[in-house]
Amino acid sequence: MNRITTLIATAAAAIALTGSASGEIINLSTPGTSMVLDATEGQPLRILYYGDKLSAVDLENLEASPLAHHEAYPVYGIYPQGEAALSVTHADGNRTTQTEVTGVSTEEKDGATVTTIAMRDKAYPMELKVNYKVRPGYDVIETWVDITNNEKGAITLNRFMSGYLPIRYGDVWLSSLYGSWANECELTEEPLTHGVKMIKNKDGLRNSHTAHGEVMFSLDGKPQENNGRVIGAALCYPGNYKLMVDTDDSDTHHFFAGINEENSEYHLKKGETFTTPELALTYSNEGLSGASRNFHKWGRDTRLHAGNKERKILLNSWEGVYFDINEDVMAGMMEDIASMGGELFVMDDGWFGDKYPRNVDNSSLGDWVVDTRKLPHGINGLLETAKKNGIKFGIWIEPEMTNTTSELYEKHPEYTIKAPNRDVVKGRGGTQLVLDMANPKVQDLVFTIVDTLMTKYPEIDYIKWDANAPVMEHGSQYLTSDNQSHLYIDYHKGFVKTLDRIRAAHPDVTIQACASGGGRANWGVLPWFDEFWTSDNNDALQRVYMQWGTSYFFPAIAMASHISASPNHQTFRRIPTKFRADVAMSGRLGLEMQPKDMNDEDRAICAQAIEDYKKIRPIVQMGDLYRLQSPFDKKGAASLMYVTPEKDDAVFFWWKTETFMNQQLARVPMAGLDPDKTYMVTELNCIDNDPLPYEGKTYSGKFLMANGLEMPLTYKVDYHKNTDFASRVLRLTEVK
Ligand code: DGJ
């Protein structure tokens, strides 16, 4: 009668605690969660439960009151009224699919346990493997599907989602991110009502400018940061995606996530397998912040490239000089960032091109040779200057692109994305084109761009990898006419294949995923990238909002956040340096300006911020995030904090988001501390004439989490230095 198999990921092996070899009821168990599946042979795979970890007694009796009783991977065809995760046209034209479980297996791989439920179509030799990966110590379950065609001829995949999750109907709220260029990661929170909510991307390349491929579901009504049950879902895919919640007349909100199948039907020849990207699921009973912490820990440890290596503090040249690059200016910027305590200088766009120099954005992409008119001593000269200043050097490239005005395009127009019989559609600068990463020759070219750079100049420490165009016309000059629908998917297969080669050859170089700002913030690219550029908008006030949204799914270590000039180059807002620094310090700190344009006072504030950031870097970059008060709630201030896993050190950030006379603001209770520990308060980045009243004082974690501390509404500075901004960064160190 006992047919329960509990699979707990251990470093060594999955433990079958009880149950039969056929594993009919499978309990995927993480430290705090359980996902229960019914994998009875001869039946479709069903999902019964996802939520808090189940006790033995609840598990035993779950079948009498499951949270769900749906197919775990619904397929299209029989009773075709509902949405499906998979839709196939079989070799003989039959559009129906009907699945049955044929077996369950587990495999230990790279310290994780992968449980695979093998299924097949009842009448056709098409195999499906639904996989669930659990890693010891992480409350995240990754799921994906392998579809293998053993039929006599080719089959067509019309829809091929990575996963499906039924969520019990109720007062369920969806949190998702929307935006646009320079306005990334705005937050929407809405109750799920009847009908379909769809979140999609069709850019072709950049997939996090507008909507995001990640969502959270708050199961207990309006989302709360530190209370309530939350399911988080992140599709790990760099290309077009579709997330969909169908709330129908049943007891369920049906959630689907996967590659966007629109104009992407995929043909599988006999013997071929299609593997979907992973969908990472998490569950927390500690609110949205709890789900974020689960994603952050899992992401840093298992997915983000070099996720546990502290990131350097850098100066990037873009907003400082734009295309006006030359040796003296670069040397000046290197001296300046070094003198302020920075550790890395990154030379942005404008350094390359021989026949066509890159002076504005309308030429030269693809011609990755140093423009010696601007840099007579080449990259080596710059590397030497960096060395002399005791800092590292990084460089900008945009390897997936070309311009019609370039030597590359003159030689290889066939490398670009282009539809037959149409005029080529051009992007940025009126000349930019996208190279066709589906083409193995282009994959080689892109690999060689990076490989040549790193082989010639092994001291390059950092690459900013940009991508400033979408797919602008549906046409691959490489794919055959009957496989043009593979373009969007094969582009990313080629992209990932190339990144694999690059990382195998150059594992240590730090690479930033930039795509017209925040267009590539997705767990599908981060295995090869160390961080992403959050936005081309560096306005500190707007960054409070954007970084808040970003932090739902991505850890601070990956979120590049720079102090830029005032007035800001995007919003033209004037924000004091102190506030700009306090915002940038809550992510991966950098600078994005010409330091020469700063006065001594602002320079000193930046130098102080860099010094202070070095002290809190491990807490911000590796700590646990507790979001406290959302800027989106419009309460006049926003606040969050990072706490070490040992809870012996923490950093509290507070930013005023609105200013009115005689404004009343609530005091923000802290979170994540140990109630029984005592913490000493030190203000960082302090510019006040007098210290805060609680400077150097100690408080219990219990007091701080119940009451917080009083934040003055202004900086306590000389009258003429007053501004309408205020912010505080407090360090809380355990006193033993
Ligand atoms: C877009 C990026 O987002 C910017 O930071 C900068 O690198 C420019 N491209 C350079 O062209």
XYZ file of C-alpha atoms and ligand atoms in Angstrom:
747
model
C 0.000 0.000 0.000
C 2.864 2.362 0.768
C 3.756 3.722 -2.634
C 5.635 6.882 -1.637
C 9.179 7.538 -2.731
C 10.849 10.514 -1.120
C 13.728 11.959 -3.042
C 15.975 14.185 -1.027
C 18.939 15.632 -2.792
C 22.101 14.740 -0.997
C 25.597 15.159 -2.192
C 25.862 11.403 -2.487
C 22.574 9.927 -3.541
C 18.847 10.250 -3.699
C 17.369 8.420 -0.759
C 14.338 6.309 -1.379
C 12.909 6.426 2.132
C 9.939 4.252 1.423
C 8.064 2.956 -1.502
C 8.093 0.799 -4.524
C 10.678 0.691 -7.254
C 8.207 2.098 -9.767
C 8.054 5.224 -7.576
C 4.365 5.838 -8.054
C 4.112 8.747 -5.623
C 7.270 10.832 -5.767
C 8.072 13.343 -3.075
C 10.698 15.803 -4.290
C 12.015 17.179 -1.076
C 14.124 20.294 -0.428
C 15.042 21.761 2.973
C 11.767 23.684 3.238
C 9.527 22.422 0.461
C 7.893 19.364 -1.049
C 6.660 18.743 -4.551
C 4.594 15.584 -4.856
C 3.967 13.782 -8.136
C 1.935 10.734 -9.007
C 3.937 8.769 -11.565
C 1.791 5.659 -11.820
C 2.835 3.647 -14.838
C 0.328 3.591 -17.670
C -1.209 6.924 -16.506
C -0.293 10.508 -17.334
C 2.078 12.092 -14.806
C 0.158 14.078 -12.211
C 1.163 16.754 -9.749
C -0.506 16.669 -6.343
C 1.268 19.270 -4.266
C 3.854 22.049 -4.151
C 4.429 24.001 -0.963
C 5.739 23.746 2.594
C 7.643 20.585 3.369
C 5.210 17.821 4.241
C 5.381 15.699 7.351
C 5.189 11.935 6.987
C 1.570 11.876 8.116
C 0.487 14.628 5.710
C 2.353 12.954 2.897
C 0.723 9.636 3.668
C -2.742 11.182 3.462
C -2.116 13.715 0.705
C -3.965 11.789 -1.960
C -7.184 12.273 0.020
C -6.785 16.064 -0.179
C -4.221 17.035 -2.772
C -3.596 20.690 -3.618
C -3.874 19.729 -7.260
C -4.694 16.669 -9.290
C -3.628 17.835 -12.699
C -1.372 16.406 -15.333
C 2.096 17.654 -14.480
C 2.789 18.284 -18.171
C -0.557 18.693 -19.959
C -0.552 17.828 -23.647
C -2.848 18.914 -26.443
C -5.436 16.922 -28.312
C -7.878 14.917 -26.248
C -10.419 17.283 -24.662
C -8.520 20.116 -26.311
C -10.406 22.933 -24.579
C -7.781 23.669 -21.904
C -4.340 25.175 -22.387
C -1.509 22.676 -22.859
C 2.231 22.672 -22.280
C 2.911 20.584 -25.368
C 1.287 20.473 -28.772
C 2.644 18.184 -31.472
C 1.774 17.346 -35.040
C 2.820 13.751 -35.483
C 4.462 12.416 -38.623
C 1.080 11.265 -39.990
C -0.609 14.612 -39.326
C -2.388 13.615 -36.108
C -2.501 16.675 -33.830
C -3.401 14.815 -30.659
C -1.044 13.563 -28.002
C -1.837 11.280 -25.098
C 0.826 10.370 -22.591
C 1.496 7.605 -20.124
C 4.310 7.129 -17.634
C 6.727 4.348 -18.520
C 9.249 4.661 -15.712
C 11.032 6.806 -13.151
C 14.761 7.135 -12.712
C 17.116 9.269 -10.684
C 20.622 10.380 -11.423
C 23.241 12.167 -9.342
C 24.883 14.857 -11.416
C 27.189 17.665 -10.313
C 25.966 17.358 -6.743
C 22.290 17.482 -7.744
C 19.640 14.802 -7.977
C 17.733 14.666 -11.238
C 14.473 12.733 -11.162
C 13.247 11.829 -14.615
C 9.779 10.625 -15.345
C 9.777 8.884 -18.708
C 6.565 9.029 -20.679
C 5.515 8.117 -24.186
C 2.598 8.770 -26.409
C 0.140 5.907 -26.061
C -0.010 5.325 -29.822
C 3.117 6.957 -31.264
C 6.801 6.353 -30.564
C 7.336 9.851 -29.240
C 9.110 9.907 -25.881
C 8.843 12.618 -23.260
C 11.097 12.945 -20.280
C 9.988 15.365 -17.588
C 12.960 16.200 -15.385
C 13.171 17.728 -11.905
C 16.515 18.781 -10.476
C 16.959 19.270 -6.744
C 20.211 20.388 -5.139
C 21.036 19.796 -1.505
C 20.461 22.890 0.592
C 18.376 24.840 -1.938
C 14.628 25.436 -1.996
C 14.574 25.580 -5.782
C 13.377 22.864 -8.144
C 14.444 23.098 -11.780
C 12.235 21.406 -14.314
C 12.590 20.842 -18.050
C 11.468 18.395 -20.705
C 13.189 16.303 -23.377
C 11.045 15.407 -26.376
C 12.358 12.636 -28.632
C 10.926 11.716 -31.989
C 11.098 8.010 -32.803
C 8.328 8.189 -35.369
C 8.828 7.259 -39.011
C 9.062 10.865 -40.205
C 9.514 14.366 -38.851
C 7.154 15.698 -36.206
C 6.377 19.362 -35.573
C 6.409 20.858 -32.107
C 3.769 23.579 -32.077
C 4.140 24.394 -28.397
C 6.843 23.110 -26.069
C 6.749 24.709 -22.661
C 9.388 24.027 -20.026
C 6.875 23.435 -17.287
C 3.416 23.736 -15.898
C 2.249 24.368 -12.356
C -1.320 24.272 -11.127
C -1.908 26.795 -8.339
C -4.982 26.319 -6.174
C -7.603 28.963 -7.010
C -7.886 31.660 -4.321
C -6.798 35.170 -3.464
C -3.645 34.708 -5.511
C -1.655 37.752 -6.634
C 0.827 37.891 -9.443
C 3.966 40.025 -9.219
C 5.720 40.612 -12.523
C 8.176 43.045 -14.051
C 7.545 45.222 -17.064
C 9.423 48.156 -18.547
C 11.251 49.519 -21.514
C 14.694 50.853 -22.339
C 15.914 53.026 -19.419
C 12.848 52.058 -17.415
C 13.537 48.405 -16.747
C 12.049 46.308 -13.978
C 8.969 48.261 -12.996
C 6.745 46.164 -10.789
C 3.136 45.125 -11.351
C 1.172 43.445 -8.597
C -2.307 42.270 -9.442
C -4.832 39.709 -8.275
C -5.332 36.835 -10.671
C -8.795 37.101 -12.137
C -10.559 34.939 -14.687
C -9.072 34.795 -18.125
C -5.528 34.600 -19.370
C -2.644 36.756 -18.204
C 0.189 36.452 -20.666
C 3.724 37.780 -20.336
C 5.809 37.415 -23.436
C 8.914 38.443 -25.255
C 9.456 38.556 -29.003
C 12.610 40.686 -29.268
C 14.658 37.762 -30.520
C 17.781 38.754 -28.584
C 17.142 40.863 -25.505
C 14.467 39.511 -23.250
C 14.265 41.653 -20.126
C 13.722 45.189 -21.342
C 9.978 45.050 -21.565
C 8.538 42.116 -19.661
C 10.577 39.662 -17.614
C 10.622 35.868 -17.770
C 10.148 35.585 -14.005
C 7.086 35.947 -11.781
C 5.976 35.492 -8.189
C 2.621 34.256 -6.947
C 1.513 35.388 -3.488
C -0.936 32.770 -2.306
C -2.334 34.647 0.694
C -3.692 37.803 -0.876
C -1.849 41.078 -1.496
C 1.895 40.452 -1.696
C 3.922 40.977 1.456
C 7.661 41.132 1.677
C 8.309 39.065 4.775
C 5.110 37.100 5.393
C 2.911 34.715 3.492
C 3.280 31.860 1.056
C 4.907 32.688 -2.247
C 5.762 30.637 -5.325
C 8.444 32.085 -7.573
C 9.155 31.010 -11.134
C 12.096 31.956 -13.341
C 12.430 30.783 -16.902
C 16.131 30.304 -17.621
C 16.254 31.201 -21.286
C 17.938 34.032 -23.206
C 15.413 34.168 -26.060
C 11.717 34.699 -26.716
C 9.535 33.395 -23.917
C 5.939 33.104 -22.913
C 4.572 32.912 -19.385
C 0.854 32.377 -19.097
C -1.643 32.045 -16.273
C -5.023 30.724 -17.285
C -7.653 31.114 -14.588
C -10.582 29.115 -15.890
C -13.751 27.805 -14.314
C -11.909 25.063 -12.416
C -10.305 25.229 -8.989
C -6.975 26.190 -10.478
C -4.808 28.989 -11.821
C -2.883 27.144 -14.562
C 0.674 28.477 -14.956
C 2.778 27.678 -18.025
C 6.280 28.898 -18.866
C 8.570 28.226 -21.771
C 9.921 29.318 -25.110
C 7.499 31.506 -27.034
C 6.263 29.177 -29.746
C 4.968 31.970 -32.001
C 6.617 31.719 -35.427
C 8.918 29.121 -33.916
C 7.333 25.766 -34.653
C 10.149 23.262 -34.426
C 10.636 20.266 -36.704
C 12.171 17.198 -35.142
C 13.559 14.588 -37.495
C 13.412 10.907 -36.610
C 15.813 10.232 -33.768
C 16.177 13.888 -32.745
C 15.558 15.249 -29.253
C 14.428 18.734 -28.324
C 15.321 19.881 -24.835
C 13.430 22.815 -23.355
C 15.159 25.397 -21.161
C 14.861 25.002 -17.404
C 12.095 26.565 -15.384
C 13.279 27.248 -11.817
C 10.542 27.079 -9.203
C 10.781 28.129 -5.604
C 8.438 28.288 -2.665
C 8.746 30.255 0.561
C 6.490 30.937 3.518
C 8.529 34.080 4.264
C 6.921 36.301 1.657
C 8.381 37.747 -1.517
C 11.737 38.422 0.117
C 11.927 34.778 1.174
C 11.371 33.630 -2.409
C 13.988 36.161 -3.588
C 16.502 34.831 -1.062
C 15.902 31.326 -2.390
C 16.576 32.480 -5.953
C 19.622 34.512 -4.904
C 21.297 31.693 -2.989
C 20.577 29.110 -5.669
C 21.631 31.537 -8.378
C 24.891 32.611 -6.767
C 25.941 29.085 -5.861
C 24.794 27.124 -8.863
C 24.040 29.338 -11.834
C 25.739 32.729 -11.908
C 29.234 32.551 -13.348
C 31.745 32.829 -10.485
C 28.782 33.591 -8.237
C 30.818 33.487 -5.067
C 33.695 35.698 -6.174
C 33.505 39.287 -4.975
C 33.157 41.801 -7.803
C 35.536 44.696 -8.315
C 34.605 48.361 -7.992
C 34.940 49.890 -11.437
C 34.748 53.024 -13.519
C 33.085 52.587 -16.911
C 33.899 55.184 -19.560
C 30.545 55.396 -21.390
C 28.720 58.297 -19.763
C 32.016 60.008 -19.006
C 33.239 60.398 -22.580
C 30.883 58.376 -24.838
C 32.734 57.806 -28.164
C 35.487 60.365 -27.425
C 38.078 57.795 -26.544
C 41.779 58.514 -26.708
C 44.866 57.446 -24.843
C 45.165 60.531 -22.631
C 41.538 60.532 -21.614
C 41.654 56.813 -20.803
C 44.847 57.305 -18.783
C 43.268 60.200 -16.882
C 40.212 58.138 -16.027
C 42.396 55.259 -14.857
C 44.413 57.549 -12.594
C 41.234 59.045 -11.202
C 39.474 55.798 -10.366
C 42.669 54.400 -8.866
C 43.108 57.490 -6.702
C 39.557 57.068 -5.395
C 40.228 53.461 -4.398
C 38.586 51.767 -7.396
C 39.896 48.482 -8.718
C 39.015 48.300 -12.408
C 38.600 50.572 -15.418
C 36.389 49.596 -18.350
C 36.813 51.226 -21.755
C 33.391 51.298 -23.419
C 32.357 51.719 -27.067
C 34.491 53.667 -29.558
C 37.977 52.104 -29.387
C 38.000 50.097 -32.621
C 37.782 50.209 -36.413
C 40.496 50.665 -39.015
C 39.009 51.385 -42.443
C 35.883 52.631 -40.664
C 36.675 54.266 -37.319
C 33.940 53.969 -34.698
C 33.309 57.645 -33.897
C 29.542 57.398 -33.613
C 27.146 54.479 -33.532
C 26.806 53.926 -37.277
C 29.849 51.869 -38.223
C 32.581 49.320 -37.504
C 30.896 46.599 -35.425
C 32.670 43.418 -36.450
C 35.997 45.179 -37.125
C 37.531 44.417 -33.740
C 40.917 46.024 -34.323
C 42.285 48.861 -32.258
C 41.899 52.310 -33.786
C 45.530 53.381 -33.436
C 44.620 56.958 -34.326
C 42.928 57.113 -30.937
C 45.117 54.628 -29.095
C 48.632 54.745 -30.619
C 49.990 52.281 -28.050
C 47.070 49.936 -28.469
C 45.544 47.770 -25.780
C 48.984 46.958 -24.437
C 49.550 50.640 -23.735
C 46.295 50.797 -21.788
C 47.105 47.616 -19.894
C 50.408 49.134 -18.871
C 48.730 52.314 -17.662
C 46.269 50.238 -15.662
C 49.115 48.282 -14.122
C 50.977 51.468 -13.253
C 47.872 52.630 -11.407
C 47.416 49.315 -9.625
C 44.062 48.573 -11.224
C 42.679 46.086 -13.750
C 41.491 46.841 -17.260
C 38.304 45.861 -19.092
C 36.922 46.404 -22.569
C 33.576 46.722 -24.430
C 32.559 44.557 -27.385
C 29.332 43.807 -29.216
C 30.248 40.561 -30.943
C 26.832 39.439 -32.227
C 26.489 42.538 -34.403
C 27.823 44.310 -37.460
C 27.119 47.505 -39.398
C 26.580 47.803 -43.133
C 29.524 50.211 -42.868
C 32.134 47.711 -41.781
C 34.818 45.530 -43.286
C 33.093 42.461 -41.873
C 29.858 43.203 -43.723
C 31.730 43.955 -46.934
C 33.273 40.476 -46.745
C 30.371 38.521 -45.318
C 26.928 39.997 -45.921
C 25.640 36.412 -45.793
C 26.424 36.247 -42.056
C 23.570 38.589 -41.168
C 19.945 37.969 -40.352
C 17.968 38.852 -43.454
C 14.765 37.724 -45.152
C 14.902 36.778 -48.859
C 13.675 39.341 -51.392
C 13.474 42.109 -48.804
C 15.634 45.156 -48.281
C 17.796 44.559 -45.243
C 16.283 46.181 -42.135
C 18.853 48.283 -40.266
C 18.858 49.278 -36.625
C 20.965 51.580 -34.437
C 22.769 54.327 -36.328
C 20.752 53.414 -39.419
C 23.312 50.686 -40.222
C 23.342 48.062 -37.465
C 22.593 44.434 -38.318
C 22.427 41.259 -36.273
C 24.723 38.357 -37.118
C 22.995 35.020 -37.508
C 24.132 32.953 -34.547
C 22.316 29.933 -36.007
C 25.160 29.812 -38.545
C 28.170 27.783 -37.249
C 30.523 30.119 -39.149
C 29.126 33.045 -37.183
C 29.476 31.055 -33.978
C 33.160 30.543 -34.865
C 33.535 34.227 -35.646
C 32.074 35.311 -32.302
C 34.206 32.807 -30.433
C 37.278 34.063 -32.280
C 36.530 37.713 -31.429
C 36.677 36.954 -27.724
C 39.391 34.332 -27.992
C 41.698 36.594 -29.998
C 41.225 39.450 -27.569
C 41.926 37.263 -24.553
C 44.829 35.417 -26.169
C 46.521 38.596 -27.374
C 45.846 40.444 -24.121
C 45.503 37.871 -21.341
C 45.575 40.652 -18.747
C 42.143 41.868 -19.787
C 40.133 41.320 -16.639
C 36.616 42.230 -17.737
C 34.519 42.257 -20.892
C 31.361 44.288 -21.302
C 29.403 42.235 -23.876
C 26.741 44.447 -25.405
C 23.845 43.685 -27.773
C 21.933 46.649 -29.111
C 19.433 45.284 -31.602
C 16.476 42.943 -31.788
C 15.852 40.499 -34.599
C 14.540 43.035 -37.104
C 13.291 40.679 -39.820
C 12.470 36.995 -39.753
C 15.045 35.454 -42.046
C 18.101 33.262 -41.666
C 20.461 33.124 -44.627
C 21.846 29.919 -43.128
C 18.744 27.866 -42.270
C 16.955 26.013 -45.062
C 13.664 27.422 -46.318
C 11.653 24.703 -44.557
C 13.344 25.430 -41.239
C 13.051 29.223 -41.139
C 10.808 28.848 -38.108
C 13.869 27.625 -36.189
C 15.532 31.050 -36.379
C 14.693 32.382 -32.907
C 15.569 29.128 -31.183
C 18.639 28.203 -33.219
C 20.023 31.718 -32.676
C 20.103 31.031 -28.958
C 21.341 27.468 -29.361
C 24.260 28.978 -31.290
C 24.699 31.742 -28.717
C 24.895 29.291 -25.831
C 27.177 26.928 -27.745
C 29.548 29.822 -28.386
C 29.451 30.913 -24.756
C 30.315 27.357 -23.715
C 33.405 27.483 -25.921
C 34.377 30.910 -24.636
C 34.053 29.873 -21.014
C 35.982 26.643 -21.582
C 38.863 28.698 -22.977
C 38.555 31.734 -20.697
C 36.973 30.793 -17.404
C 38.386 33.660 -15.360
C 37.546 36.820 -17.254
C 34.589 38.688 -15.777
C 31.898 39.208 -18.417
C 28.999 41.601 -18.112
C 25.784 40.902 -20.030
C 24.707 44.277 -21.335
C 21.980 44.636 -23.941
C 20.968 48.242 -24.507
C 21.007 48.479 -20.731
C 19.070 45.770 -18.901
C 18.035 43.619 -21.838
C 19.795 40.491 -20.655
C 18.898 40.047 -17.006
C 17.867 36.423 -17.152
C 19.077 33.205 -15.522
C 19.387 31.778 -19.042
C 22.492 33.884 -19.726
C 24.057 34.121 -16.296
C 25.841 30.737 -16.314
C 28.323 32.403 -18.683
C 28.145 35.965 -17.399
C 29.203 37.358 -14.046
C 26.703 40.199 -13.942
C 24.315 42.251 -16.027
C 24.007 45.942 -16.746
C 20.775 46.823 -14.980
C 19.786 49.808 -17.105
C 21.141 52.631 -19.224
C 19.290 54.848 -16.783
C 21.557 55.695 -13.843
C 19.195 58.191 -12.240
C 19.503 57.181 -8.596
C 15.871 57.821 -7.731
C 14.578 55.749 -10.613
C 17.224 53.131 -9.823
C 15.640 52.669 -6.371
C 12.574 51.378 -8.214
C 14.391 49.463 -10.938
C 16.770 47.763 -8.547
C 13.884 46.878 -6.239
C 12.177 45.021 -9.079
C 15.424 43.439 -10.236
C 16.108 42.141 -6.737
C 12.969 40.005 -6.852
C 14.909 37.462 -8.875
C 18.563 38.515 -9.066
C 21.175 38.992 -6.327
C 23.001 42.265 -5.756
C 26.308 40.720 -6.869
C 24.945 40.471 -10.424
C 23.260 43.871 -10.512
C 25.675 46.508 -11.830
C 24.862 49.833 -10.263
C 26.877 52.961 -11.034
C 27.223 56.451 -9.615
C 26.757 58.758 -12.597
C 26.851 62.505 -13.146
C 24.363 65.137 -12.039
C 22.269 66.318 -13.796
C 21.533 62.793 -14.861
C 22.007 62.079 -18.562
C 18.649 60.350 -18.961
C 16.202 62.133 -16.634
C 18.195 65.379 -16.191
C 17.384 65.196 -12.479
C 19.897 66.714 -10.078
C 20.620 64.352 -7.231
C 23.343 64.871 -4.628
C 26.353 62.582 -4.828
C 25.646 61.112 -1.396
C 22.218 59.806 -2.500
C 23.625 58.536 -5.786
C 26.349 56.676 -3.893
C 23.910 55.253 -1.339
C 21.801 53.759 -4.125
C 24.733 52.388 -6.125
C 26.183 50.769 -3.002
C 23.149 48.503 -2.702
C 24.211 46.665 -5.857
C 27.574 45.944 -7.508
C 29.117 49.381 -7.061
C 30.722 51.242 -9.932
C 31.116 54.725 -11.381
C 29.902 55.925 -14.787
C 31.108 59.490 -15.357
C 34.153 61.605 -16.074
C 35.752 61.973 -12.618
C 37.521 65.108 -13.843
C 34.141 66.844 -13.888
C 33.611 66.315 -10.155
C 34.535 68.893 -7.542
C 36.708 67.893 -4.604
C 33.793 67.421 -2.275
C 31.938 65.033 -4.598
C 35.146 63.194 -5.314
C 35.682 62.737 -1.593
C 32.143 61.363 -1.225
C 32.810 58.842 -4.011
C 36.136 57.853 -2.464
C 34.409 57.426 0.898
C 31.674 55.330 -0.715
C 34.302 53.092 -2.303
C 36.129 52.689 0.998
C 32.914 51.911 2.855
C 31.678 49.568 0.131
C 34.810 47.473 0.502
C 33.793 46.885 4.127
C 30.258 45.832 3.313
C 30.922 44.185 -0.053
C 30.668 40.626 1.283
C 27.384 41.451 3.031
C 25.800 43.124 -0.007
C 27.152 40.713 -2.592
C 26.777 37.442 -0.663
C 24.273 38.261 2.068
C 20.562 37.557 2.451
C 18.246 40.275 1.187
C 15.316 41.506 3.275
C 13.221 44.076 1.438
C 11.477 46.230 4.024
C 9.480 49.052 2.449
C 8.739 49.147 -1.243
C 9.144 52.347 -3.270
C 6.162 51.123 -5.298
C 3.989 51.462 -2.170
C 4.596 55.237 -2.273
C 5.126 55.631 1.440
C 7.694 58.370 0.958
C 10.732 56.176 1.521
C 12.096 52.805 0.459
C 14.272 50.518 2.500
C 15.977 47.152 2.360
C 18.777 45.368 4.119
C 21.347 42.633 3.623
C 22.283 40.256 6.435
C 25.087 37.702 6.563
C 23.950 34.076 6.800
C 25.429 34.010 10.337
C 23.379 37.124 11.188
C 26.430 38.753 12.698
C 26.671 41.668 10.275
C 24.108 43.611 8.268
C 23.676 46.725 6.134
C 20.502 48.762 6.205
C 19.652 51.061 3.260
C 17.037 53.810 3.440
C 16.223 56.231 0.639
C 13.649 59.006 0.755
C 11.622 58.822 -2.463
C 9.425 61.885 -2.016
C 9.859 65.226 -0.296
C 7.117 67.355 1.213
C 7.231 69.907 3.989
C 6.452 68.546 7.453
C 6.265 65.109 5.900
C 5.317 62.232 8.183
C 7.156 59.029 7.487
C 6.727 55.699 9.186
C 9.668 54.165 10.995
C 10.809 51.055 9.140
C 11.175 47.903 11.244
C 14.201 45.855 10.233
C 14.177 42.132 9.412
C 16.484 39.146 9.189
C 18.500 39.895 12.334
C 18.882 37.531 15.264
C 16.485 38.763 17.971
C 18.888 37.611 20.659
C 21.973 39.253 19.231
C 23.122 42.788 19.992
C 24.203 45.026 17.143
C 26.246 48.209 17.076
C 25.124 50.892 14.625
C 27.651 52.705 12.412
C 26.614 55.067 9.669
C 28.482 54.644 6.375
C 28.974 57.332 3.753
C 28.276 59.900 6.438
C 28.273 63.531 5.277
C 26.525 65.084 8.293
C 28.227 67.645 10.483
C 27.152 65.682 13.562
C 26.807 61.945 13.915
C 23.367 60.364 14.134
C 22.144 60.091 17.743
C 22.471 56.309 17.689
C 25.934 56.246 16.112
C 28.055 53.695 18.012
C 25.092 52.631 20.170
C 23.908 49.045 20.521
C 20.441 47.538 20.191
C 19.068 44.034 20.245
C 17.954 42.424 17.013
C 14.549 42.103 18.665
C 14.289 45.883 19.178
C 15.514 46.689 15.694
C 13.097 44.259 14.080
C 10.160 45.561 16.119
C 10.898 49.270 15.913
C 13.678 50.118 13.495
C 15.578 53.376 13.957
C 14.524 56.961 13.349
C 15.713 58.351 10.003
C 16.205 62.127 9.831
C 14.351 63.663 6.899
C 17.378 65.639 5.718
C 21.125 65.469 5.879
C 22.480 67.521 8.800
C 24.714 69.720 6.679
C 25.431 73.434 6.328
C 22.333 75.346 5.195
C 23.503 75.977 1.623
C 24.211 72.301 1.129
C 20.646 71.169 1.885
C 18.837 69.335 -0.894
C 15.499 67.631 -1.310
C 17.123 64.203 -1.064
C 17.993 62.093 1.946
C 19.341 58.594 2.350
C 21.156 56.527 4.968
C 23.366 53.456 4.975
C 23.813 51.868 8.382
C 26.010 48.965 9.263
C 24.867 46.747 12.116
C 27.667 44.690 13.554
C 27.150 42.048 16.199
C 28.698 42.903 19.536
C 29.852 39.712 21.203
C 24.451 50.395 -24.772
C 24.906 50.144 -23.383
O 23.813 49.852 -22.565
C 25.695 51.343 -22.872
O 26.061 51.147 -21.547
C 26.883 51.547 -23.748
O 27.781 50.477 -23.609
C 26.453 51.709 -25.189
N 25.599 50.645 -25.620
C 27.643 51.787 -26.105
O 27.298 51.863 -27.398
